[in-house]
Each structure stands twice: as structure tokens, then as C-alpha cells.
Amino acid sequence: MPDQVELITTLAWGLGLSLIFGYLVSLIRMPALVGYLLAGVFIAPTTPGFVGNLDLASQLSEVGVILLMFGVGLHFSLKDLLQVKAVAVPGAILQMTATTVIGMAMAYFIWDWPLTGAFILGVALACASTVVMTKALDARGILQTVRGRLAVGWLVVQDLVTVLLLVLLPTIGTLSANESISLTQLSGQILGTATLVVGFVASMVIIGRRVLPWILMRTVKTGSQELFTLCVIAIAITVAYASSTIFHVSFALGAFFAGMMMRESEYSHRAALQTLPLQDAFSVIFFLGIGMLFDPKVLIEHPFEIIFVVLLVVFVNSTVAGFWVRRKGYRLIDAATVGLAVSQVGEFSFILSGLAVSMGLAGREELSLIVAAGLITIALNSISFAGLRPFMRRFFPELIQQAEQEDSDEDADGVRNRILIVGAGITGRELYKKFENTDFDTYIIEKQAERSMQQELGEHFIFADASHPLVLSKLNLEKTRWVLITTSEALIARSIADQVAKIDPQVKVLALSDKEGDRDFFISRSGQLDPNVSALIETRKEIADSIFECVEQDNQEQRKSSRNSKKKIKKIPE
């Protein structure tokens, strides 16, 4: 294959097969990512037929991880992360330790593996996948919930531990080769790594928190949509690369913190929207790359080992994580969700094991087992999420009833008191002032930069296009009572109303019309107001009525004054 078209050929085969297999597995109600994994197996070097370029696919999938974690960071504040540190930090360390010890013991004592290879296997099986977890949580609308924040915080801790292990691999290699290394040298390496990580976090909080939103603001003021999109992608990838180069942290961790710092900008919602299509495309390539690592012969040569590692990942990771979350006083559904979220093998496992193989610390057998475990557990993970509640309802009815009762109590406490005003024009601003001193939690969403209200509203101003379905899906409509559409464009208003109804039919929508023909956009075939629109204010009539009432009131007062004057005149004696 000519080098000039190797990238295009790999993408053509990979994306084409991913589309076909993704569609086929969706017909049998399986997650589309299973199809992407199968597509990767079909173009892997270990299977006959076309062979894709694994190095190119791996680099492209890394871009997908960067964009995905950047998007997660845009919706995840540092305050949220600190709120779960008491649970996520000790819990993640406990879960990783338990899985590592069990996997290492099995490989060393039963399979007669070398000690370093057994250790690498155990650690790799303890790390969950960034892409799988965030996609599974986001698909169910729970990424921003308590259990979603717990799962993301758990992942950040795993990333930090993995970064430490990646840096210490050369030291582990030295120890395994029986070469002398002093305690002082070992302590120095650990301290140096910890210093780099602390320096990275501090630089992002102190410098990045101010610089990144400022860069985005300067770009917005150019008025160029292309520059804005380029700025968002450039920040995500550049910060991830710089973090890896300077502080030796992972690309994903650097991108995640970059997103959290960018959240300080009023344009974070728009930035998140701009990266969504690229996230989806590159995450497909990520799963494709995992499939390309898989060697089908391992299923025949090591079936019992595969069964063991899959059971270890699924049951030990989920049990330890779920038990710890539950022990800390969280609800059963929170514990089960976090447990399932970490019950798969992810990209850091492949990076760690691949580096260990290149350094001679592990063999191809260990890598094949880890990839097989990743392939199987990733495919099972989405299915497990879908079957969580039915399974608990079937086998643990009392427990699931308790969890559902807690959910209903929480929903009862969380009354719909949010109002979303679409448009920051004169009407939108006046409406916000009216609701400002009420019990409603009011937000304004606007797509025009010149109407920015960030200084006035802070987080209550959302810079995004409310007519875009992806934007509406991210606005927590389940907490919203009214969507007040202040635009005079009837077609756009009707489109927003229909999309809101699809996402959450309980949200009430108010629309405006200022032309005679615009009213037809909101009328159903029966001649009544469409059920997707709770109220329609015809502005021309309201203005006319207000003007008429004002003039008529003045006229009545004048008549009353005139009558009183006439009465006084009649009373004057001649």
C-alpha cells in the first residue's frame, strides 16, 4: 500500500466496516460499539484480508480520547471533583489494589508467569476505560448526576495512579532484572513524579483557569465560526500534548483538566457542542483500534485464562467499587452504577501493557489476554448497564424497591423550578429581571456573542443555539418547568417547542408570534393550539390591547374629569 494513502485506506475500511457492523448489531439491540470492535478485528493484522495500519489507528483513537475527556471536563467543575474526593480517592485505590493482588496471585502462583508480567496483568485489569464509561453514563443522562461525578472522579484517580506506574516502569524493570537500586533513588523517582503531577494541577488551576477562557473570548470577538471551532480543538489537543510533554501525565488527564478550566468561560456550552461530532467520529476509531489489537487465536489457546480475567474485571472491580460507595452512605443505585462503570478494561491498560512489552517486562501472551479482556468487557458493559434495573428487580426486588423509593423521594424534593429563556434580546432581558426575585432558577440561552450577559448572570447565561437538538439535550430539561421562547421567528420557535417535547413532554413551552400568518405554525390540524406549545402570546394583539387600554383609561379619566367640572359649574350661583 502506498504510504501516501495508507491513512485514507485505513479510515475507509475501518469506518465503512464500523458502519456496517454497527448497524447490524443495533438491529439485535446490542450496543453499536460492539460492531466497531468487530470491525477492528476484521482489519487486524491477525486476521486474513485487508490489514489496517495499527499505529495510525492508535494515534487517531488517542485524539478521540482527548476530545472526549475535554468535553467531559467542560461539564465537570473542580468543585464537583473535590466533593467526591473522600469517596473516589480511597475507593479507587482500594479497588485497584484488590484487582491487582488477585490477578497477580493467579498469574504468578497458578499460571507460573514471571512476577513482573503477573504484576502488569493485575494492574492493567484494574483500569477502566475513559471512553466506555463516559459514553455509557452520558447515554443514560447520568453523567452530571451524583453517581456520574463519582464515576468520573474515580477515573481521575485511576489515571493518576496509572501515570505514576508508567513513570516507574523503568525502575520496575531494573528491580526485576536484579539490578541494584537504592531506596533513595526509588524515593526520588516517586517524589519527582508526584511533584510533576502536583505542578500540573497547580498550573492548570492558577494559570489555565485564566488564560484558556481569555483565549476563547478573544476568538469569539472575531466573529468567525471557523476560528472558534479551531480554537476549541487546538486548546484541547495542545494542552493535552503540553501536559504530557512537560508534566508526563496522560493525554486524557491533560484534556480533562483543560476542559474543566475552560468551563469558566461563558462559551463553554458552545465549545462542548462544537466538539461533539469529532468526539463521536474519533471514539469510533478508538474502538476500531482496540479490535485491531485482538488476536483470535488467544480464544483457542488460553480459554480458561480469558474466562478468569473477564470474571476478575467484571466481578471484583464492580463489587469492591460498589461496596465502597455503598459503605460511604450513598444510595444503592449510585453504588451499582459506579460498580458497573469500572467493570471493564480500558485504554490505559493497553498503553501500560504495550509499554511493558516493549521494555521486555511482559510478553505478547499478557498483552493478548488484556486485549481479549478489554474486548469482551467493553462489549458486556453497555449490556450490563441496560440490564441493571431489570436484573435487580428480578432477583433483588426489595433492594430495587428501596432504591426506586429513594429516587422518587429525591425527585419529589427536586421540584421543577427552572425557567429557560430563549433569547437575550430586550424581551429576554426584561423577563429575566421579572423572575430574578422569584423562587424560579432562571437561565438565558443566546447564540449571538454581542448579546453576552456573562458579567450580569455568570453561570445563568448559556452561550449556545437552543434550536440545536444536542444543545437542548444537555440543558437538564428534567428540572425545567417553562421554556420561554422570545424569538419572533415562528419556524425556529416551533422547532424548539417540538424538540423540547421529544426530550421531556412535561416541560411547558411559551412562544411568541407577531405576524398574522405566524400563528399557523402553532396550530394543529384540529384548529387548536398544538399540544407541544403550552401558551402562545400574539405580540401584536398584546401590544394593541395594552395601547388601547392605556388610551381608553386616559379617555375615561378625561370624561370623568369633564363630568365633574360640569357638575361644579352647575352649582355656581348666579
Coordinates of C-alpha atoms in Angstrom, one line a residue:
M1 CA 0.0 0.0 0.0
P2 CA 1.5 3.4 -0.9
D3 CA 2.4 5.4 2.2
Q4 CA 0.5 8.5 0.8
V5 CA -2.9 6.8 1.0
E6 CA -2.3 4.4 3.9
L7 CA -4.3 6.7 6.3
I8 CA -7.2 7.2 3.9
T9 CA -7.3 3.4 3.2
T10 CA -7.3 2.5 6.8
L11 CA -10.1 5.0 7.5
A12 CA -12.1 3.9 4.5
W13 CA -12.1 0.2 5.5
G14 CA -12.4 0.9 9.2
L15 CA -15.2 3.4 9.2
G16 CA -17.0 1.6 6.4
L17 CA -17.0 -1.7 8.3
S18 CA -17.8 0.1 11.5
L19 CA -20.9 1.5 9.9
I20 CA -22.0 -1.9 8.6
F21 CA -21.3 -3.9 11.8
G22 CA -22.6 -1.1 14.0
Y23 CA -25.9 -1.1 12.1
L24 CA -26.2 -4.9 12.1
V25 CA -25.6 -5.2 15.9
S26 CA -28.1 -2.4 16.6
L27 CA -30.8 -4.5 14.8
I28 CA -30.4 -7.1 17.5
R29 CA -30.5 -4.4 20.2
M30 CA -26.8 -4.6 21.1
P31 CA -24.6 -1.5 21.5
A32 CA -23.1 -0.1 18.3
L33 CA -19.7 -0.2 19.8
V34 CA -19.7 -4.0 19.6
G35 CA -19.9 -3.6 15.9
Y36 CA -17.0 -1.2 15.9
L37 CA -14.9 -3.7 17.9
L38 CA -15.8 -6.4 15.4
A39 CA -14.8 -4.1 12.5
G40 CA -11.4 -3.7 14.1
V41 CA -11.0 -7.5 14.4
F42 CA -11.7 -7.8 10.6
I43 CA -8.9 -5.4 9.6
A44 CA -6.5 -6.6 12.3
P45 CA -3.0 -8.0 11.4
T46 CA -4.0 -11.3 12.9
T47 CA -7.0 -11.9 10.6
P48 CA -7.0 -12.6 6.8
G49 CA -7.9 -10.0 4.3
F50 CA -7.2 -6.3 4.4
V51 CA -4.8 -5.2 7.2
G52 CA -5.1 -1.7 8.6
N53 CA -2.3 0.4 9.9
L54 CA -2.4 -0.1 13.7
D55 CA -0.1 2.7 14.5
L56 CA -2.2 5.3 12.6
A57 CA -5.4 3.9 14.2
S58 CA -3.9 4.1 17.7
Q59 CA -2.9 7.8 17.2
L60 CA -6.3 8.7 15.8
S61 CA -8.0 6.9 18.7
E62 CA -5.9 8.9 21.1
V63 CA -7.3 12.1 19.6
G64 CA -10.7 10.7 20.3
V65 CA -9.9 10.2 23.9
I66 CA -8.5 13.7 24.1
L67 CA -11.7 15.3 22.6
L68 CA -14.0 13.2 24.7
M69 CA -12.2 14.0 28.0
F70 CA -12.1 17.6 27.1
G71 CA -15.9 17.6 26.6
V72 CA -16.4 15.8 29.9
G73 CA -14.2 18.4 31.6
L74 CA -16.4 21.2 30.1
H75 CA -19.3 19.8 32.1
F76 CA -17.4 18.9 35.2
S77 CA -16.3 21.6 37.7
L78 CA -13.4 21.4 40.0
K79 CA -15.8 21.9 42.9
D80 CA -17.7 18.7 41.8
L81 CA -14.4 16.8 41.7
L82 CA -13.4 17.9 45.2
Q83 CA -16.8 17.0 46.5
V84 CA -16.2 13.3 45.7
K85 CA -12.6 13.1 46.7
A86 CA -13.3 11.5 50.1
V87 CA -15.0 8.6 48.3
A88 CA -13.2 8.4 45.0
V89 CA -9.6 8.6 46.2
P90 CA -9.5 5.7 48.8
G91 CA -12.2 3.8 46.9
A92 CA -10.3 3.7 43.6
I93 CA -7.0 2.8 45.3
L94 CA -8.7 0.0 47.2
Q95 CA -10.4 -1.3 44.0
M96 CA -7.1 -1.2 42.0
T97 CA -5.2 -2.9 44.8
A98 CA -7.7 -5.7 45.2
T99 CA -7.8 -6.5 41.5
T100 CA -4.0 -6.2 41.1
V101 CA -3.3 -8.6 44.0
I102 CA -5.8 -11.2 42.9
G103 CA -4.8 -11.1 39.2
M104 CA -1.1 -11.1 40.1
A105 CA -1.5 -14.0 42.5
M106 CA -3.4 -16.1 40.0
A107 CA -0.9 -15.4 37.2
Y108 CA 2.2 -16.0 39.4
F109 CA 1.2 -19.0 41.5
I110 CA -1.2 -20.8 39.1
W111 CA 0.0 -20.0 35.6
D112 CA 3.7 -19.7 36.5
W113 CA 4.2 -16.3 35.0
P114 CA 7.1 -14.1 35.8
L115 CA 6.5 -11.8 38.7
T116 CA 6.7 -8.6 36.6
G117 CA 4.3 -10.0 33.9
A118 CA 1.9 -11.0 36.6
F119 CA 2.0 -7.5 38.2
I120 CA 1.4 -5.8 34.8
L121 CA -1.6 -8.1 34.2
G122 CA -3.1 -7.3 37.6
V123 CA -2.6 -3.5 37.2
A124 CA -4.0 -3.5 33.7
L125 CA -7.1 -5.3 34.7
A126 CA -7.8 -2.7 37.4
C127 CA -8.0 0.3 35.0
A128 CA -11.4 1.2 33.4
S129 CA -12.0 2.8 30.0
T130 CA -12.5 6.5 29.8
V131 CA -14.4 6.3 26.5
V132 CA -16.7 3.4 27.5
M133 CA -17.6 4.8 30.9
T134 CA -18.4 8.4 29.9
K135 CA -20.3 7.2 26.8
A136 CA -22.4 4.8 28.9
L137 CA -23.1 7.4 31.6
D138 CA -23.9 10.2 29.1
A139 CA -26.2 8.0 27.0
R140 CA -28.3 7.4 30.1
G141 CA -28.3 11.1 31.1
I142 CA -26.5 10.4 34.4
L143 CA -23.0 11.9 33.6
Q144 CA -23.8 15.1 35.6
T145 CA -25.6 13.3 38.5
V146 CA -24.1 12.3 41.8
R147 CA -23.2 8.9 40.6
G148 CA -21.8 10.3 37.4
R149 CA -19.5 12.6 39.3
L150 CA -18.4 9.7 41.5
A151 CA -17.5 7.6 38.5
V152 CA -15.6 10.4 36.8
G153 CA -13.7 11.2 40.0
W154 CA -12.9 7.5 40.3
L155 CA -11.5 7.6 36.8
V156 CA -9.3 10.6 37.5
V157 CA -7.8 8.8 40.5
Q158 CA -7.1 5.7 38.3
D159 CA -5.4 8.0 35.7
L160 CA -3.1 9.5 38.4
V161 CA -2.1 6.1 39.7
T162 CA -1.5 4.8 36.1
V163 CA 0.6 7.9 35.4
L164 CA 2.8 7.1 38.4
L165 CA 3.1 3.4 37.3
L166 CA 4.1 4.4 33.7
V167 CA 6.9 6.6 35.1
L168 CA 8.1 3.9 37.4
L169 CA 8.1 1.1 34.8
P170 CA 11.9 1.6 34.2
T171 CA 12.5 1.2 37.9
I172 CA 10.3 -1.9 38.0
G173 CA 12.4 -3.3 35.1
T174 CA 15.6 -2.6 37.0
L175 CA 14.3 -4.4 40.0
S176 CA 13.1 -7.4 38.0
A177 CA 16.5 -7.7 36.4
N178 CA 18.1 -8.0 39.9
E179 CA 20.0 -4.8 39.3
S180 CA 20.8 -2.7 42.3
I181 CA 18.7 0.4 43.0
S182 CA 18.9 2.3 46.3
L183 CA 15.9 3.3 48.3
T184 CA 17.0 6.9 47.9
Q185 CA 16.8 6.6 44.1
L186 CA 13.4 4.9 44.3
S187 CA 12.0 7.6 46.7
G188 CA 13.5 10.3 44.4
Q189 CA 11.7 8.9 41.4
I190 CA 8.4 8.7 43.2
L191 CA 8.8 12.2 44.7
G192 CA 9.7 13.6 41.3
T193 CA 6.6 12.1 39.7
A194 CA 4.4 13.4 42.5
T195 CA 5.9 16.8 42.1
L196 CA 5.2 16.8 38.3
V197 CA 1.5 15.8 38.9
V198 CA 1.1 18.5 41.6
G199 CA 2.8 21.0 39.4
F200 CA 0.4 20.1 36.5
V201 CA -2.7 20.5 38.6
A202 CA -1.5 23.8 40.1
S203 CA -0.6 25.2 36.7
M204 CA -4.0 24.4 35.3
V205 CA -5.8 25.9 38.3
I206 CA -3.7 29.0 38.6
I207 CA -2.8 29.8 35.0
G208 CA -5.1 27.7 32.8
R209 CA -8.2 28.9 34.6
R210 CA -7.5 32.4 33.5
V211 CA -5.6 32.0 30.2
L212 CA -7.8 29.5 28.4
P213 CA -11.2 31.4 28.8
W214 CA -9.3 34.6 27.8
I215 CA -8.1 33.0 24.6
L216 CA -11.6 31.7 23.8
M217 CA -13.0 35.2 24.4
R218 CA -10.6 36.8 22.0
T219 CA -11.5 34.3 19.3
V220 CA -15.2 34.8 19.8
K221 CA -14.8 38.6 19.2
T222 CA -13.5 37.9 15.7
G223 CA -17.0 36.7 14.8
S224 CA -15.6 33.7 12.9
Q225 CA -17.3 30.4 13.4
E226 CA -14.3 28.6 11.8
L227 CA -11.8 30.2 14.2
F228 CA -14.0 29.4 17.2
T229 CA -14.1 25.7 16.3
L230 CA -10.4 25.7 15.5
C231 CA -9.6 27.4 18.9
V232 CA -11.6 24.8 20.9
I233 CA -9.9 21.9 19.1
A234 CA -6.5 23.5 19.3
I235 CA -6.8 24.1 23.0
A236 CA -7.9 20.6 23.7
I237 CA -5.1 18.9 21.8
T238 CA -2.3 21.4 22.5
V239 CA -3.0 21.4 26.3
A240 CA -3.1 17.6 26.3
Y241 CA 0.2 17.4 24.4
A242 CA 1.9 20.0 26.5
S243 CA 0.7 18.3 29.7
S244 CA 2.1 15.0 28.5
T245 CA 5.4 16.5 27.4
I246 CA 6.1 18.8 30.3
F247 CA 4.5 17.1 33.3
H248 CA 4.4 13.5 31.9
V249 CA 0.7 13.0 32.6
S250 CA -1.6 11.2 30.2
F251 CA -3.2 13.0 27.2
A252 CA -6.7 12.2 28.6
L253 CA -5.9 13.7 32.0
G254 CA -4.5 16.9 30.4
A255 CA -7.5 17.3 28.2
F256 CA -9.9 16.7 31.1
F257 CA -8.3 19.5 33.2
A258 CA -8.2 21.8 30.2
G259 CA -12.0 21.3 29.8
M260 CA -12.6 22.0 33.5
M261 CA -10.6 25.2 33.2
M262 CA -12.5 26.2 30.0
R263 CA -15.7 25.8 31.9
E264 CA -15.0 29.2 33.5
S265 CA -15.8 30.7 30.1
E266 CA -19.4 31.8 29.2
Y267 CA -18.9 30.0 25.8
S268 CA -18.2 26.5 27.3
H269 CA -21.6 25.2 26.2
R270 CA -20.9 26.2 22.6
A271 CA -17.4 24.7 22.9
A272 CA -18.9 21.5 24.1
L273 CA -21.3 21.4 21.2
Q274 CA -18.5 22.1 18.6
T275 CA -16.5 19.1 19.7
L276 CA -19.4 16.6 19.8
P277 CA -19.2 15.4 16.2
L278 CA -15.5 15.0 16.4
Q279 CA -15.8 13.1 19.6
D280 CA -18.2 10.7 18.1
A281 CA -16.1 10.1 15.0
F282 CA -12.8 9.6 16.8
S283 CA -14.4 7.4 19.5
V284 CA -15.4 5.0 16.7
I285 CA -11.8 4.9 15.7
F286 CA -10.8 4.2 19.3
F287 CA -13.0 1.1 19.4
L288 CA -11.7 0.2 16.0
G289 CA -8.1 0.3 17.3
I290 CA -9.0 -2.0 20.2
G291 CA -10.4 -4.5 17.8
M292 CA -7.2 -4.4 15.7
L293 CA -5.1 -5.4 18.8
F294 CA -7.1 -8.6 19.2
D295 CA -5.7 -12.0 18.2
P296 CA -8.5 -14.6 17.8
K297 CA -6.0 -17.4 18.5
V298 CA -5.9 -16.5 22.1
L299 CA -9.5 -17.7 22.5
I300 CA -8.4 -21.2 21.5
E301 CA -5.0 -21.3 23.2
H302 CA -6.0 -19.7 26.6
P303 CA -9.8 -20.1 27.1
F304 CA -9.6 -20.6 30.9
E305 CA -7.3 -17.6 31.4
I306 CA -9.7 -15.4 29.4
I307 CA -12.6 -16.6 31.5
F308 CA -10.7 -15.8 34.7
V309 CA -9.6 -12.3 33.7
V310 CA -13.1 -11.4 32.5
L311 CA -14.7 -12.6 35.7
L312 CA -12.0 -10.7 37.7
V313 CA -12.7 -7.5 35.9
V314 CA -16.5 -7.8 35.9
F315 CA -17.0 -9.0 39.5
V316 CA -14.0 -7.8 41.6
N317 CA -13.9 -4.3 40.2
S318 CA -17.6 -3.8 40.4
T319 CA -18.0 -5.5 43.8
V320 CA -15.2 -3.5 45.5
A321 CA -16.3 -0.2 44.0
G322 CA -20.0 -0.8 44.7
F323 CA -19.3 -1.9 48.2
W324 CA -17.1 1.1 49.0
V325 CA -19.6 3.6 47.6
R326 CA -22.5 2.0 49.5
R327 CA -20.4 1.9 52.7
K328 CA -19.9 5.7 52.4
G329 CA -23.6 6.2 52.7
Y330 CA -24.6 6.6 49.0
R331 CA -27.7 5.0 47.6
L332 CA -27.8 1.5 46.2
I333 CA -28.3 2.7 42.6
D334 CA -25.3 5.0 43.0
A335 CA -23.1 2.1 44.2
A336 CA -24.3 -0.2 41.4
T337 CA -23.8 2.5 38.7
V338 CA -20.2 3.2 39.8
G339 CA -19.5 -0.5 40.1
L340 CA -20.7 -1.2 36.5
A341 CA -18.8 1.9 35.3
V342 CA -15.4 0.5 36.3
S343 CA -16.1 -3.1 35.3
Q344 CA -14.3 -3.0 32.0
V345 CA -10.7 -2.7 30.7
G346 CA -9.7 0.5 29.0
E347 CA -7.2 2.3 27.0
F348 CA -4.7 2.9 29.8
S349 CA -4.4 -0.9 30.3
F350 CA -3.4 -1.2 26.6
I351 CA -0.9 1.6 26.9
L352 CA 0.6 0.2 30.1
S353 CA 0.9 -3.4 28.8
G354 CA 2.2 -2.2 25.4
L355 CA 5.0 -0.2 27.1
A356 CA 5.8 -3.2 29.3
V357 CA 6.1 -5.5 26.3
S358 CA 8.4 -3.0 24.5
M359 CA 10.6 -2.9 27.6
G360 CA 10.7 -6.7 28.0
L361 CA 8.7 -6.6 31.2
A362 CA 5.8 -8.6 29.8
G363 CA 5.2 -10.9 26.9
R364 CA 2.7 -11.0 24.0
E365 CA 0.7 -13.5 25.9
E366 CA -0.1 -11.0 28.7
L367 CA -0.9 -8.3 26.1
S368 CA -3.3 -10.7 24.2
L369 CA -5.1 -11.6 27.4
I370 CA -5.5 -7.9 28.3
V371 CA -6.8 -7.1 24.9
A372 CA -9.2 -10.0 25.0
A373 CA -10.5 -9.0 28.4
G374 CA -10.9 -5.4 27.1
L375 CA -12.8 -6.6 24.0
I376 CA -15.2 -8.8 26.0
T377 CA -15.8 -6.5 29.0
I378 CA -16.4 -3.4 26.8
A379 CA -19.0 -5.3 24.8
L380 CA -20.6 -6.5 28.0
N381 CA -20.5 -3.2 29.8
S382 CA -23.3 -1.4 27.8
I383 CA -25.4 -4.6 28.0
S384 CA -24.9 -4.7 31.8
F385 CA -26.0 -1.0 32.1
A386 CA -29.2 -1.7 30.2
G387 CA -30.0 -4.8 32.3
L388 CA -29.1 -3.3 35.7
R389 CA -32.6 -2.4 36.8
P390 CA -34.4 -5.5 35.3
F391 CA -31.8 -7.8 36.9
M392 CA -32.2 -6.2 40.4
R393 CA -36.0 -6.1 40.1
R394 CA -36.0 -9.9 39.2
F395 CA -33.5 -11.1 41.8
F396 CA -33.5 -8.4 44.5
P397 CA -37.0 -6.9 44.4
E398 CA -36.7 -5.4 47.9
L399 CA -33.5 -3.7 47.2
I400 CA -34.6 -2.2 43.9
Q401 CA -37.9 -1.0 45.5
Q402 CA -35.8 0.8 48.2
A403 CA -33.6 2.4 45.5
E404 CA -36.6 3.4 43.4
Q405 CA -38.3 4.9 46.5
E406 CA -35.2 6.9 47.2
D407 CA -35.2 8.1 43.6
S408 CA -38.8 9.1 43.8
D409 CA -38.2 10.9 47.1
E410 CA -35.2 12.7 45.5
D411 CA -37.4 13.7 42.5
A412 CA -40.1 14.9 44.8
D413 CA -37.6 17.2 46.6
G414 CA -36.3 18.4 43.3
V415 CA -39.3 20.4 42.1
R416 CA -39.2 21.7 38.6
N417 CA -38.4 25.3 39.4
R418 CA -36.1 26.2 36.5
I419 CA -37.1 28.6 33.7
L420 CA -35.1 28.7 30.4
I421 CA -35.5 32.0 28.5
V422 CA -34.5 31.6 24.8
G423 CA -33.0 34.8 23.5
A424 CA -31.1 37.6 25.3
G425 CA -32.8 40.5 23.4
I426 CA -34.9 43.2 25.0
T427 CA -37.8 40.8 25.9
G428 CA -35.5 38.1 27.2
R429 CA -33.6 40.5 29.5
E430 CA -36.8 42.1 30.8
L431 CA -38.2 38.6 31.5
Y432 CA -35.1 37.7 33.4
K433 CA -35.4 40.8 35.6
K434 CA -39.0 39.9 36.3
F435 CA -38.1 36.4 37.5
E436 CA -34.9 37.4 39.3
N437 CA -36.6 38.0 42.7
T438 CA -38.8 34.9 42.5
D439 CA -38.3 31.3 43.5
F440 CA -37.6 30.3 40.0
D441 CA -34.0 29.3 38.9
T442 CA -33.8 31.3 35.7
Y443 CA -31.4 30.9 32.8
I444 CA -31.0 32.7 29.5
I445 CA -29.6 31.0 26.4
E446 CA -28.4 33.1 23.5
K447 CA -26.5 32.2 20.3
Q448 CA -25.3 35.8 19.4
A449 CA -22.0 36.8 21.0
E450 CA -22.9 40.5 21.1
R451 CA -25.8 39.8 23.4
S452 CA -23.5 38.3 26.1
M453 CA -24.8 38.7 29.7
Q454 CA -21.9 36.8 31.4
Q455 CA -21.0 39.7 33.7
E456 CA -24.6 40.1 34.8
L457 CA -25.6 36.4 35.1
G458 CA -22.5 34.3 35.5
E459 CA -23.4 30.7 35.1
H460 CA -27.1 31.7 34.4
F461 CA -26.1 32.8 30.9
I462 CA -25.6 30.0 28.3
F463 CA -24.0 30.8 25.0
A464 CA -25.4 28.3 22.6
D465 CA -28.1 27.7 19.9
A466 CA -31.3 26.5 21.5
S467 CA -32.6 25.3 18.2
H468 CA -29.9 22.6 18.1
P469 CA -31.2 19.2 19.5
L470 CA -27.8 18.4 21.0
V471 CA -27.8 21.7 22.9
L472 CA -31.3 21.0 24.3
S473 CA -30.3 17.5 25.4
K474 CA -27.6 19.0 27.6
L475 CA -29.7 21.6 29.4
N476 CA -31.2 19.4 32.2
L477 CA -34.8 19.8 30.9
E478 CA -35.9 17.4 33.6
K479 CA -35.5 20.2 36.1
T480 CA -37.2 22.8 33.8
R481 CA -40.8 24.0 34.2
W482 CA -41.1 26.6 31.5
V483 CA -39.2 27.3 28.2
L484 CA -40.0 30.9 27.2
I485 CA -39.1 31.4 23.6
T486 CA -38.7 35.2 22.9
T487 CA -37.6 35.0 19.3
S488 CA -40.1 36.3 16.7
E489 CA -39.0 33.7 14.2
A490 CA -42.0 31.4 14.3
L491 CA -40.4 28.5 12.4
I492 CA -37.5 28.4 14.9
A493 CA -39.8 28.7 17.9
R494 CA -41.9 25.8 16.6
S495 CA -38.8 23.7 16.0
I496 CA -37.6 24.3 19.6
A497 CA -41.0 23.5 21.0
D498 CA -41.2 20.2 19.2
Q499 CA -37.6 19.2 20.2
V500 CA -38.3 20.1 23.9
A501 CA -41.5 17.9 23.8
K502 CA -39.4 15.0 22.4
I503 CA -36.8 15.3 25.2
D504 CA -39.3 15.9 28.1
P505 CA -43.0 16.3 27.4
Q506 CA -43.6 17.7 30.9
V507 CA -41.8 20.9 30.1
K508 CA -44.2 23.8 29.3
V509 CA -43.3 25.9 26.3
L510 CA -44.4 29.5 25.6
A511 CA -43.9 31.1 22.2
L512 CA -44.5 34.5 20.6
S513 CA -45.9 35.4 17.2
D514 CA -46.0 38.9 15.8
K515 CA -47.5 38.3 12.3
E516 CA -50.9 37.0 11.3
G517 CA -49.5 34.1 9.4
D518 CA -47.1 33.0 12.1
R519 CA -50.0 31.7 14.2
D520 CA -50.4 28.9 11.8
F521 CA -47.1 27.4 12.8
F522 CA -48.5 26.7 16.3
I523 CA -52.0 25.4 15.3
S524 CA -52.7 21.7 14.9
R525 CA -55.0 20.2 12.2
S526 CA -58.0 20.4 14.6
G527 CA -57.6 24.2 14.7
Q528 CA -56.5 24.1 18.3
L529 CA -53.1 25.2 19.8
D530 CA -50.6 22.4 19.3
P531 CA -50.0 20.3 22.5
N532 CA -46.3 20.9 22.2
V533 CA -46.9 24.6 22.9
S534 CA -48.4 25.4 26.2
A535 CA -49.1 29.0 25.6
L536 CA -48.9 31.4 22.6
I537 CA -48.6 35.1 23.0
E538 CA -49.6 37.1 19.9
T539 CA -47.4 40.2 20.5
R540 CA -49.2 42.4 18.0
K541 CA -52.5 41.9 19.8
E542 CA -51.0 42.2 23.2
I543 CA -49.3 45.5 22.2
A544 CA -52.6 46.7 20.6
D545 CA -54.6 45.7 23.7
S546 CA -52.1 47.4 26.0
I547 CA -52.1 50.6 23.9
F548 CA -55.9 50.6 23.7
E549 CA -56.3 50.0 27.4
C550 CA -53.9 52.9 28.1
V551 CA -55.7 55.3 25.8
E552 CA -59.1 54.1 26.9
Q553 CA -58.2 54.5 30.5
D554 CA -56.9 58.1 29.8
N555 CA -60.1 58.8 27.9
Q556 CA -62.3 57.6 30.7
E557 CA -60.4 59.6 33.2
Q558 CA -60.8 62.7 31.0
R559 CA -64.5 62.1 30.7
K560 CA -64.8 61.6 34.4
S561 CA -62.9 64.9 35.0
S562 CA -65.1 66.7 32.4
R563 CA -68.3 65.5 34.1
N564 CA -67.0 66.6 37.5
S565 CA -66.2 70.0 36.0
K566 CA -69.7 70.4 34.6
K567 CA -71.2 69.5 37.9
K568 CA -69.2 72.2 39.6
I569 CA -70.3 74.7 37.0
K570 CA -73.9 74.0 37.6
K571 CA -73.6 74.5 41.3
I572 CA -72.1 78.1 40.9
P573 CA -74.9 80.6 42.0
E574 CA -76.0 83.4 39.6

